[in-house]
Amino acid sequence: MGFIKAFAGALGGSFADQWKDFLVPPTNVSPTAALFPAVAQGTNAGRGQNTKGSENIITNGSKIVIPEGMGLLTFENGQLTGFVAEPGGFIFSSDDLNSRSFFGGDGILSSTLGQTWDRFKFGGQPGAQQLAFYVNLKEIPNNRFGTQSEIYWDDAFLGTQVGAITRGTYTLKITDPILFVKQFVPVTYYGADGQPFDFADVDNPAVEQLFTEFVGSLAQAFSIYTNDPEKGNRMARIQGDSVGFAASLNQAVEEGFRWTTDRGLTVEKVAVVAVEYDEDSRALLSDAKRADALSGARGNSFMQQSVARGMQAAGENGGGAMGIGMMGMGMGMAGGMMGGMQQPNTPVPPVAPVPGANAPVDAAAPAAPVADPVAQLAQFKQMLDQGLISQEDFDAPKNRALGL
């Protein structure tokens, strides 16, 4: 140890670099950090006063620990030279003259003296640079998004364009670390003094670019989701389908910006916190809710209740027009009601005469009550279920009743 301690200058630096290092991730790494430098653990352990080893040189035989969910990238003179994607402990090895160490079995002349001559040529500094960086392979959370004004998309369920302001969070995953670093991360983040590349860093221009592209893809993602029959064409399902909507967003950002192909990035999950529709879209949704109430199993139940109320009202008024209409419907002969649903030039089937229908009207008799449009619509629905009318025949009075 005294002999190594006595050397100074370029040769002293060479001997300092003979010592093996133990490289680990830095402490307190943010979960949103994507790329960060490895740090030496236990610097100068057992070296005495031999403290001036060169920066950015990794000695042969040094150990590097890779935790679960991380990968390791090594660079030599700015060039990517290695990648490890599995957890565990690894030993570093390089053919570069500055990494050779007699402690690593490289021999005294081939390492120390050779490095000394090389350093004299570069003013006492090593003629190489070796760096190690960890890359986050887990889902990277808490990426927030929000739109400052309405975005618009074609909605298949409503059959028109709708607009809304939306906000939420999403998770990212680095699926190709080599592509991510070489094609997207600015070189300043994996240089000699590289700082962590953090997706939560608002001052990072690359992160800002990703955010802009993500928000710019939201309208297309909404359109893809609502026009997919497998998703039921319903915007209401997005807030409960973080994975399904993420697939739509991945498709949108890939088509627009090639995140996966050019950058090795994917959107894993999206949590939509709120969707605030504009006034016109809210009116459309309100109409759609009313239409939903008159369709499906719930609509059938609602119609049956309406029919019962209509029959009760007709009975309380001594039968009247509703009673006659219900009798005709029961016989499959609701001609007067059907006439309002016929398309132009469509012949109306003859209606059997109703006894007393042509009798003179007593001027003193009370006027027949106005038919309940909901009850009439219920009658049409029952005829539709019995196959007496077509779906188009039913849709026409339904739209009139809803004011559509």
Short mmCIF file of C-alpha atoms in Angstrom, two decimals:
data_model
loop_
_atom_site.label_atom_id
_atom_site.label_comp_id
_atom_site.label_asym_id
_atom_site.label_seq_id
_atom_site.Cartn_x
_atom_site.Cartn_y
_atom_site.Cartn_z
CA MET A 1 0.00 0.00 0.00
CA GLY A 2 2.89 2.38 0.70
CA PHE A 3 4.21 1.97 -2.83
CA ILE A 4 0.85 2.81 -4.39
CA LYS A 5 0.44 5.70 -1.97
CA ALA A 6 3.77 7.24 -2.98
CA PHE A 7 3.00 7.80 -6.66
CA ALA A 8 1.78 11.19 -7.87
CA GLY A 9 0.66 12.88 -11.08
CA ALA A 10 -0.47 10.83 -14.05
CA LEU A 11 0.95 7.59 -12.67
CA GLY A 12 -0.76 8.19 -9.32
CA GLY A 13 -4.10 8.64 -11.07
CA SER A 14 -3.48 5.42 -12.97
CA PHE A 15 -2.91 3.49 -9.77
CA ALA A 16 -6.02 5.01 -8.23
CA ASP A 17 -8.03 3.69 -11.16
CA GLN A 18 -6.81 0.16 -10.47
CA TRP A 19 -9.21 -0.20 -7.57
CA LYS A 20 -12.48 -1.95 -8.26
CA ASP A 21 -15.72 -0.08 -7.73
CA PHE A 22 -19.18 -1.14 -6.62
CA LEU A 23 -21.83 0.64 -8.71
CA VAL A 24 -25.44 0.97 -7.54
CA PRO A 25 -28.48 3.18 -8.32
CA PRO A 26 -28.59 6.55 -6.53
CA THR A 27 -30.73 6.82 -3.42
CA ASN A 28 -34.17 8.49 -3.42
CA VAL A 29 -34.75 8.04 -7.14
CA SER A 30 -38.11 9.43 -8.20
CA PRO A 31 -40.59 6.82 -9.52
CA THR A 32 -41.11 9.08 -12.55
CA ALA A 33 -37.38 9.05 -13.45
CA ALA A 34 -36.67 7.19 -16.69
CA LEU A 35 -32.86 7.38 -16.91
CA PHE A 36 -30.27 8.15 -14.19
CA PRO A 37 -26.51 7.57 -13.66
CA ALA A 38 -25.00 4.75 -11.61
CA VAL A 39 -23.00 5.87 -8.57
CA ALA A 40 -19.99 4.29 -6.85
CA GLN A 41 -20.73 2.81 -3.45
CA GLY A 42 -17.98 3.00 -0.80
CA THR A 43 -15.57 5.25 -2.69
CA ASN A 44 -11.94 4.96 -1.49
CA ALA A 45 -12.74 1.85 0.56
CA GLY A 46 -9.33 0.54 1.65
CA ARG A 47 -7.32 2.85 -0.61
CA GLY A 48 -5.72 4.96 2.08
CA GLN A 49 -4.75 8.34 0.65
CA ASN A 50 -4.98 7.17 -2.95
CA THR A 51 -8.12 9.19 -3.61
CA LYS A 52 -7.58 10.78 -7.01
CA GLY A 53 -8.93 8.17 -9.35
CA SER A 54 -10.21 9.67 -12.60
CA GLU A 55 -13.88 10.42 -12.98
CA ASN A 56 -15.96 8.49 -15.51
CA ILE A 57 -13.60 5.50 -15.61
CA ILE A 58 -14.93 2.07 -14.59
CA THR A 59 -12.21 -0.37 -13.59
CA ASN A 60 -12.21 -3.91 -14.91
CA GLY A 61 -13.67 -6.27 -12.33
CA SER A 62 -15.95 -3.61 -10.81
CA LYS A 63 -19.34 -4.93 -9.74
CA ILE A 64 -22.64 -3.41 -10.83
CA VAL A 65 -25.94 -4.20 -9.10
CA ILE A 66 -29.15 -4.12 -11.18
CA PRO A 67 -32.36 -4.12 -9.07
CA GLU A 68 -35.70 -5.54 -10.18
CA GLY A 69 -37.51 -3.39 -12.72
CA MET A 70 -34.34 -1.71 -14.00
CA GLY A 71 -31.91 -2.16 -16.86
CA LEU A 72 -28.34 -0.95 -17.29
CA LEU A 73 -26.81 0.91 -20.24
CA THR A 74 -23.04 1.40 -20.56
CA PHE A 75 -21.34 4.01 -22.75
CA GLU A 76 -17.73 4.31 -23.82
CA ASN A 77 -16.55 7.52 -25.46
CA GLY A 78 -20.18 8.48 -26.12
CA GLN A 79 -21.05 5.19 -27.80
CA LEU A 80 -23.58 2.73 -26.37
CA THR A 81 -21.57 -0.43 -25.67
CA GLY A 82 -23.79 -2.64 -23.51
CA PHE A 83 -27.27 -3.27 -22.15
CA VAL A 84 -28.41 -5.61 -19.38
CA ALA A 85 -32.14 -6.12 -18.81
CA GLU A 86 -32.17 -8.72 -16.04
CA PRO A 87 -31.72 -8.10 -12.29
CA GLY A 88 -28.66 -9.32 -10.41
CA GLY A 89 -24.96 -8.59 -9.85
CA PHE A 90 -22.63 -8.19 -12.83
CA ILE A 91 -18.87 -7.67 -13.29
CA PHE A 92 -17.72 -4.91 -15.64
CA SER A 93 -15.11 -5.68 -18.26
CA SER A 94 -13.65 -3.52 -21.03
CA ASP A 95 -10.79 -3.75 -23.50
CA ASP A 96 -10.07 -0.06 -23.08
CA LEU A 97 -6.59 0.63 -21.74
CA ASN A 98 -7.91 2.91 -18.99
CA SER A 99 -10.14 0.18 -17.51
CA ARG A 100 -7.37 -2.39 -17.10
CA SER A 101 -6.38 -3.26 -13.56
CA PHE A 102 -3.81 -5.58 -12.07
CA PHE A 103 -6.45 -6.24 -9.40
CA GLY A 104 -8.63 -7.53 -12.23
CA GLY A 105 -5.86 -9.81 -13.50
CA ASP A 106 -4.70 -7.56 -16.37
CA GLY A 107 -1.04 -7.37 -15.23
CA ILE A 108 1.04 -4.46 -13.99
CA LEU A 109 2.76 -3.43 -17.25
CA SER A 110 -0.26 -3.74 -19.50
CA SER A 111 -2.41 -1.61 -17.24
CA THR A 112 -0.63 0.88 -15.02
CA LEU A 113 2.33 1.84 -17.19
CA GLY A 114 0.30 1.74 -20.37
CA GLN A 115 -2.29 4.06 -18.83
CA THR A 116 0.47 6.41 -17.67
CA TRP A 117 1.80 6.86 -21.20
CA ASP A 118 -1.73 7.33 -22.55
CA ARG A 119 -2.46 10.00 -19.95
CA PHE A 120 0.70 11.94 -20.67
CA LYS A 121 -0.62 12.41 -24.20
CA PHE A 122 -3.85 13.93 -22.84
CA GLY A 123 -2.35 16.23 -20.22
CA GLY A 124 -2.64 13.75 -17.36
CA GLN A 125 -6.29 12.86 -18.06
CA PRO A 126 -7.50 9.49 -19.33
CA GLY A 127 -8.12 9.32 -23.06
CA ALA A 128 -11.46 7.56 -22.58
CA GLN A 129 -14.82 8.02 -20.87
CA GLN A 130 -16.90 5.18 -19.46
CA LEU A 131 -20.36 5.73 -18.04
CA ALA A 132 -23.14 3.55 -16.69
CA PHE A 133 -26.83 4.53 -16.53
CA TYR A 134 -29.88 2.79 -15.13
CA VAL A 135 -33.10 2.79 -17.15
CA ASN A 136 -36.54 2.39 -15.54
CA LEU A 137 -38.39 -0.63 -17.02
CA LYS A 138 -41.44 -0.34 -14.74
CA GLU A 139 -44.64 1.54 -15.44
CA ILE A 140 -43.84 5.20 -14.94
CA PRO A 141 -46.83 6.76 -13.12
CA ASN A 142 -48.41 10.13 -12.46
CA ASN A 143 -48.13 11.69 -15.90
CA ARG A 144 -50.88 14.29 -15.76
CA PHE A 145 -52.77 15.68 -18.73
CA GLY A 146 -55.51 18.23 -19.29
CA THR A 147 -56.99 20.31 -22.09
CA GLN A 148 -57.42 24.06 -21.66
CA SER A 149 -60.24 24.26 -24.20
CA GLU A 150 -62.67 21.84 -25.84
CA ILE A 151 -61.42 19.11 -28.12
CA TYR A 152 -63.77 17.70 -30.76
CA TRP A 153 -64.21 14.23 -32.20
CA ASP A 154 -66.74 12.25 -34.24
CA ASP A 155 -68.86 10.23 -31.84
CA ALA A 156 -70.47 7.10 -33.31
CA PHE A 157 -73.03 6.74 -30.53
CA LEU A 158 -74.43 10.25 -30.91
CA GLY A 159 -73.87 10.19 -34.65
CA THR A 160 -72.27 13.63 -34.75
CA GLN A 161 -69.30 15.69 -33.57
CA VAL A 162 -69.06 16.35 -29.85
CA GLY A 163 -66.74 18.53 -27.78
CA ALA A 164 -65.41 18.41 -24.23
CA ILE A 165 -62.68 19.48 -21.84
CA THR A 166 -60.96 16.50 -20.20
CA ARG A 167 -58.23 15.77 -17.66
CA GLY A 168 -56.61 12.78 -15.99
CA THR A 169 -53.36 10.82 -15.61
CA TYR A 170 -51.57 8.10 -17.53
CA THR A 171 -48.68 5.66 -17.09
CA LEU A 172 -45.83 5.20 -19.56
CA LYS A 173 -43.50 2.26 -20.15
CA ILE A 174 -40.14 2.12 -21.89
CA THR A 175 -40.45 -0.94 -24.13
CA ASP A 176 -37.16 -0.43 -26.01
CA PRO A 177 -34.51 1.27 -23.82
CA ILE A 178 -31.88 1.39 -26.57
CA LEU A 179 -34.28 3.07 -28.99
CA PHE A 180 -35.52 5.40 -26.24
CA VAL A 181 -32.00 6.64 -25.39
CA LYS A 182 -30.52 6.80 -28.88
CA GLN A 183 -33.56 8.30 -30.62
CA PHE A 184 -35.26 10.50 -28.01
CA VAL A 185 -33.32 11.35 -24.84
CA PRO A 186 -31.11 14.45 -25.33
CA VAL A 187 -27.39 13.61 -25.04
CA THR A 188 -26.96 15.96 -22.07
CA TYR A 189 -28.88 13.43 -19.93
CA TYR A 190 -26.44 10.58 -20.53
CA GLY A 191 -23.20 12.54 -20.68
CA ALA A 192 -20.48 12.89 -18.05
CA ASP A 193 -22.54 15.21 -15.84
CA GLY A 194 -25.91 13.78 -16.81
CA GLN A 195 -28.87 14.50 -14.57
CA PRO A 196 -31.84 12.14 -14.20
CA PHE A 197 -34.26 12.20 -17.12
CA ASP A 198 -37.52 12.60 -15.18
CA PHE A 199 -40.97 12.62 -16.79
CA ALA A 200 -42.16 14.90 -13.98
CA ASP A 201 -39.56 17.56 -14.83
CA VAL A 202 -41.55 20.46 -16.32
CA ASP A 203 -38.31 22.12 -17.45
CA ASN A 204 -37.32 19.13 -19.60
CA PRO A 205 -38.04 20.10 -23.25
CA ALA A 206 -38.29 16.45 -24.32
CA VAL A 207 -40.95 15.78 -21.66
CA GLU A 208 -42.83 18.91 -22.71
CA GLN A 209 -42.84 17.63 -26.29
CA LEU A 210 -44.32 14.30 -25.20
CA PHE A 211 -47.06 16.08 -23.24
CA THR A 212 -47.97 18.24 -26.24
CA GLU A 213 -48.15 15.20 -28.50
CA PHE A 214 -50.24 13.28 -25.97
CA VAL A 215 -52.83 16.04 -25.62
CA GLY A 216 -52.85 16.46 -29.38
CA SER A 217 -53.76 12.77 -29.73
CA LEU A 218 -56.70 12.81 -27.29
CA ALA A 219 -59.37 13.77 -29.85
CA GLN A 220 -58.26 10.98 -32.20
CA ALA A 221 -58.17 8.51 -29.30
CA PHE A 222 -61.73 9.41 -28.26
CA SER A 223 -62.88 8.96 -31.84
CA ILE A 224 -61.14 5.56 -32.11
CA TYR A 225 -62.70 4.41 -28.82
CA THR A 226 -66.27 5.55 -29.48
CA ASN A 227 -66.22 4.18 -33.04
CA ASP A 228 -65.08 0.73 -31.93
CA PRO A 229 -68.13 -1.60 -31.76
CA GLU A 230 -66.34 -3.80 -29.22
CA LYS A 231 -66.28 -0.86 -26.80
CA GLY A 232 -70.04 -0.34 -27.17
CA ASN A 233 -69.50 3.11 -28.74
CA ARG A 234 -70.05 4.76 -25.37
CA MET A 235 -67.94 7.58 -23.94
CA ALA A 236 -69.30 6.73 -20.50
CA ARG A 237 -67.24 3.54 -20.49
CA ILE A 238 -63.88 5.28 -20.89
CA GLN A 239 -63.58 6.24 -17.21
CA GLY A 240 -63.90 2.57 -16.21
CA ASP A 241 -61.70 1.16 -18.98
CA SER A 242 -58.17 2.46 -18.37
CA VAL A 243 -56.51 -0.33 -20.37
CA GLY A 244 -58.95 -0.22 -23.30
CA PHE A 245 -58.66 3.55 -23.66
CA ALA A 246 -54.86 3.28 -23.38
CA ALA A 247 -54.94 0.99 -26.44
CA SER A 248 -56.87 3.67 -28.34
CA LEU A 249 -54.36 6.31 -27.23
CA ASN A 250 -51.42 4.12 -28.25
CA GLN A 251 -52.96 3.78 -31.68
CA ALA A 252 -53.44 7.56 -31.89
CA VAL A 253 -49.90 8.53 -30.78
CA GLU A 254 -48.37 5.82 -32.97
CA GLU A 255 -50.27 7.02 -36.04
CA GLY A 256 -49.43 10.65 -35.32
CA PHE A 257 -45.98 10.56 -33.71
CA ARG A 258 -44.64 6.94 -33.85
CA TRP A 259 -43.98 6.67 -30.12
CA THR A 260 -43.43 2.92 -30.15
CA THR A 261 -41.67 2.61 -33.50
CA ASP A 262 -39.26 5.54 -33.16
CA ARG A 263 -38.97 6.06 -29.40
CA GLY A 264 -39.64 2.75 -27.66
CA LEU A 265 -42.49 4.22 -25.55
CA THR A 266 -46.04 3.01 -24.93
CA VAL A 267 -49.02 4.27 -22.92
CA GLU A 268 -49.96 1.52 -20.45
CA LYS A 269 -53.02 2.86 -18.61
CA VAL A 270 -55.11 6.03 -18.71
CA ALA A 271 -57.30 7.29 -15.86
CA VAL A 272 -59.77 9.87 -17.17
CA VAL A 273 -60.76 11.95 -14.14
CA ALA A 274 -63.34 14.15 -15.86
CA VAL A 275 -64.99 14.79 -19.22
CA GLU A 276 -66.84 18.13 -19.28
CA TYR A 277 -68.98 18.39 -22.43
CA ASP A 278 -69.84 21.65 -24.13
CA GLU A 279 -73.45 22.90 -24.14
CA ASP A 280 -74.44 21.37 -27.49
CA SER A 281 -72.98 17.98 -26.56
CA ARG A 282 -74.79 17.99 -23.21
CA ALA A 283 -78.10 18.59 -25.02
CA LEU A 284 -77.40 15.67 -27.35
CA LEU A 285 -76.57 13.43 -24.41
CA SER A 286 -79.80 14.43 -22.67
CA ASP A 287 -81.80 13.43 -25.76
CA ALA A 288 -79.87 10.17 -25.96
CA LYS A 289 -80.75 9.38 -22.34
CA ARG A 290 -84.44 9.87 -23.04
CA ALA A 291 -84.18 7.66 -26.10
CA ASP A 292 -82.42 5.00 -24.00
CA ALA A 293 -85.32 5.05 -21.56
CA LEU A 294 -87.66 3.94 -24.35
CA SER A 295 -85.53 1.09 -25.68
CA GLY A 296 -84.41 -2.28 -24.38
CA ALA A 297 -85.79 -4.25 -21.46
CA ARG A 298 -86.17 -1.19 -19.25
CA GLY A 299 -88.08 0.54 -22.05
CA ASN A 300 -90.45 -2.42 -22.40
CA SER A 301 -91.27 -2.22 -18.70
CA PHE A 302 -91.77 1.53 -18.96
CA MET A 303 -94.05 1.09 -21.99
CA GLN A 304 -96.17 -1.54 -20.23
CA GLN A 305 -96.65 0.80 -17.31
CA SER A 306 -97.66 3.56 -19.72
CA VAL A 307 -100.18 1.25 -21.42
CA ALA A 308 -101.71 0.42 -18.05
CA ARG A 309 -101.99 4.10 -17.17
CA GLY A 310 -103.57 4.81 -20.56
CA MET A 311 -106.15 2.05 -20.14
CA GLN A 312 -106.98 3.28 -16.66
CA ALA A 313 -107.45 6.83 -17.96
CA ALA A 314 -109.65 5.55 -20.78
CA GLY A 315 -111.80 3.58 -18.32
CA GLU A 316 -112.23 6.56 -16.05
CA ASN A 317 -113.48 8.58 -19.04
CA GLY A 318 -116.03 5.99 -20.14
CA GLY A 319 -113.88 4.31 -22.77
CA GLY A 320 -113.51 7.17 -25.26
CA ALA A 321 -111.03 7.24 -28.08
CA MET A 322 -108.34 5.47 -26.07
CA GLY A 323 -110.66 2.55 -25.36
CA ILE A 324 -111.51 2.22 -29.06
CA GLY A 325 -107.80 2.48 -29.97
CA MET A 326 -106.89 -0.23 -27.48
CA MET A 327 -109.65 -2.51 -28.83
CA GLY A 328 -108.39 -2.01 -32.37
CA MET A 329 -104.79 -2.68 -31.30
CA GLY A 330 -105.84 -5.88 -29.57
CA MET A 331 -107.31 -7.07 -32.85
CA GLY A 332 -104.23 -5.96 -34.83
CA MET A 333 -106.33 -3.27 -36.56
CA ALA A 334 -105.12 0.07 -35.17
CA GLY A 335 -105.66 1.75 -38.52
CA GLY A 336 -106.16 5.30 -37.32
CA MET A 337 -102.97 5.15 -35.26
CA MET A 338 -100.98 3.51 -38.04
CA GLY A 339 -101.97 6.21 -40.48
CA GLY A 340 -99.77 8.72 -38.67
CA MET A 341 -96.75 6.46 -39.11
CA GLN A 342 -97.11 5.58 -42.80
CA GLN A 343 -94.49 6.85 -45.23
CA PRO A 344 -95.68 8.91 -48.23
CA ASN A 345 -97.44 6.90 -50.97
CA THR A 346 -97.68 3.87 -48.67
CA PRO A 347 -101.18 2.33 -48.90
CA VAL A 348 -103.04 2.10 -45.63
CA PRO A 349 -104.76 -1.26 -45.03
CA PRO A 350 -108.58 -1.02 -44.73
CA VAL A 351 -109.96 -0.68 -41.26
CA ALA A 352 -113.03 -2.62 -40.18
CA PRO A 353 -115.92 -0.30 -39.32
CA VAL A 354 -116.49 0.22 -35.67
CA PRO A 355 -120.11 0.03 -34.59
CA GLY A 356 -121.45 3.47 -33.84
CA ALA A 357 -118.44 5.18 -35.35
CA ASN A 358 -120.63 7.06 -37.90
CA ALA A 359 -123.42 7.90 -35.49
CA PRO A 360 -124.17 11.61 -35.16
CA VAL A 361 -122.21 13.32 -32.46
CA ASP A 362 -124.17 14.77 -29.61
CA ALA A 363 -123.09 18.39 -29.37
CA ALA A 364 -123.73 18.28 -25.63
CA ALA A 365 -121.49 15.27 -25.12
CA PRO A 366 -118.12 16.04 -23.50
CA ALA A 367 -115.10 16.09 -25.83
CA ALA A 368 -112.96 12.99 -25.81
CA PRO A 369 -109.76 13.38 -23.75
CA VAL A 370 -106.52 14.07 -25.65
CA ALA A 371 -104.56 10.85 -26.02
CA ASP A 372 -101.44 10.52 -23.90
CA PRO A 373 -98.49 10.48 -26.38
CA VAL A 374 -96.51 8.22 -24.05
CA ALA A 375 -99.40 5.76 -23.96
CA GLN A 376 -99.68 5.90 -27.74
CA LEU A 377 -95.97 5.23 -28.04
CA ALA A 378 -96.41 2.28 -25.71
CA GLN A 379 -99.06 0.90 -28.03
CA PHE A 380 -96.74 1.28 -31.00
CA LYS A 381 -94.01 -0.57 -29.09
CA GLN A 382 -96.37 -3.43 -28.33
CA MET A 383 -97.33 -3.66 -32.01
CA LEU A 384 -93.62 -3.65 -32.90
CA ASP A 385 -92.99 -6.54 -30.50
CA GLN A 386 -95.93 -8.44 -32.07
CA GLY A 387 -94.50 -7.93 -35.56
CA LEU A 388 -97.42 -5.80 -36.71
CA ILE A 389 -95.23 -2.82 -37.64
CA SER A 390 -91.60 -2.33 -38.68
CA GLN A 391 -88.80 -0.68 -36.69
CA GLU A 392 -88.98 2.37 -38.97
CA ASP A 393 -92.71 2.66 -38.31
CA PHE A 394 -91.97 2.71 -34.59
CA ASP A 395 -89.02 5.14 -34.79
CA ALA A 396 -91.07 7.87 -36.50
CA PRO A 397 -93.60 8.46 -33.67
CA LYS A 398 -90.90 7.88 -31.06
CA ASN A 399 -88.80 10.71 -32.51
CA ARG A 400 -91.86 12.96 -32.67
CA ALA A 401 -92.69 12.21 -29.02
CA LEU A 402 -89.10 13.03 -27.99
CA GLY A 403 -89.00 16.14 -30.13
CA LEU A 404 -86.06 14.85 -32.16
#
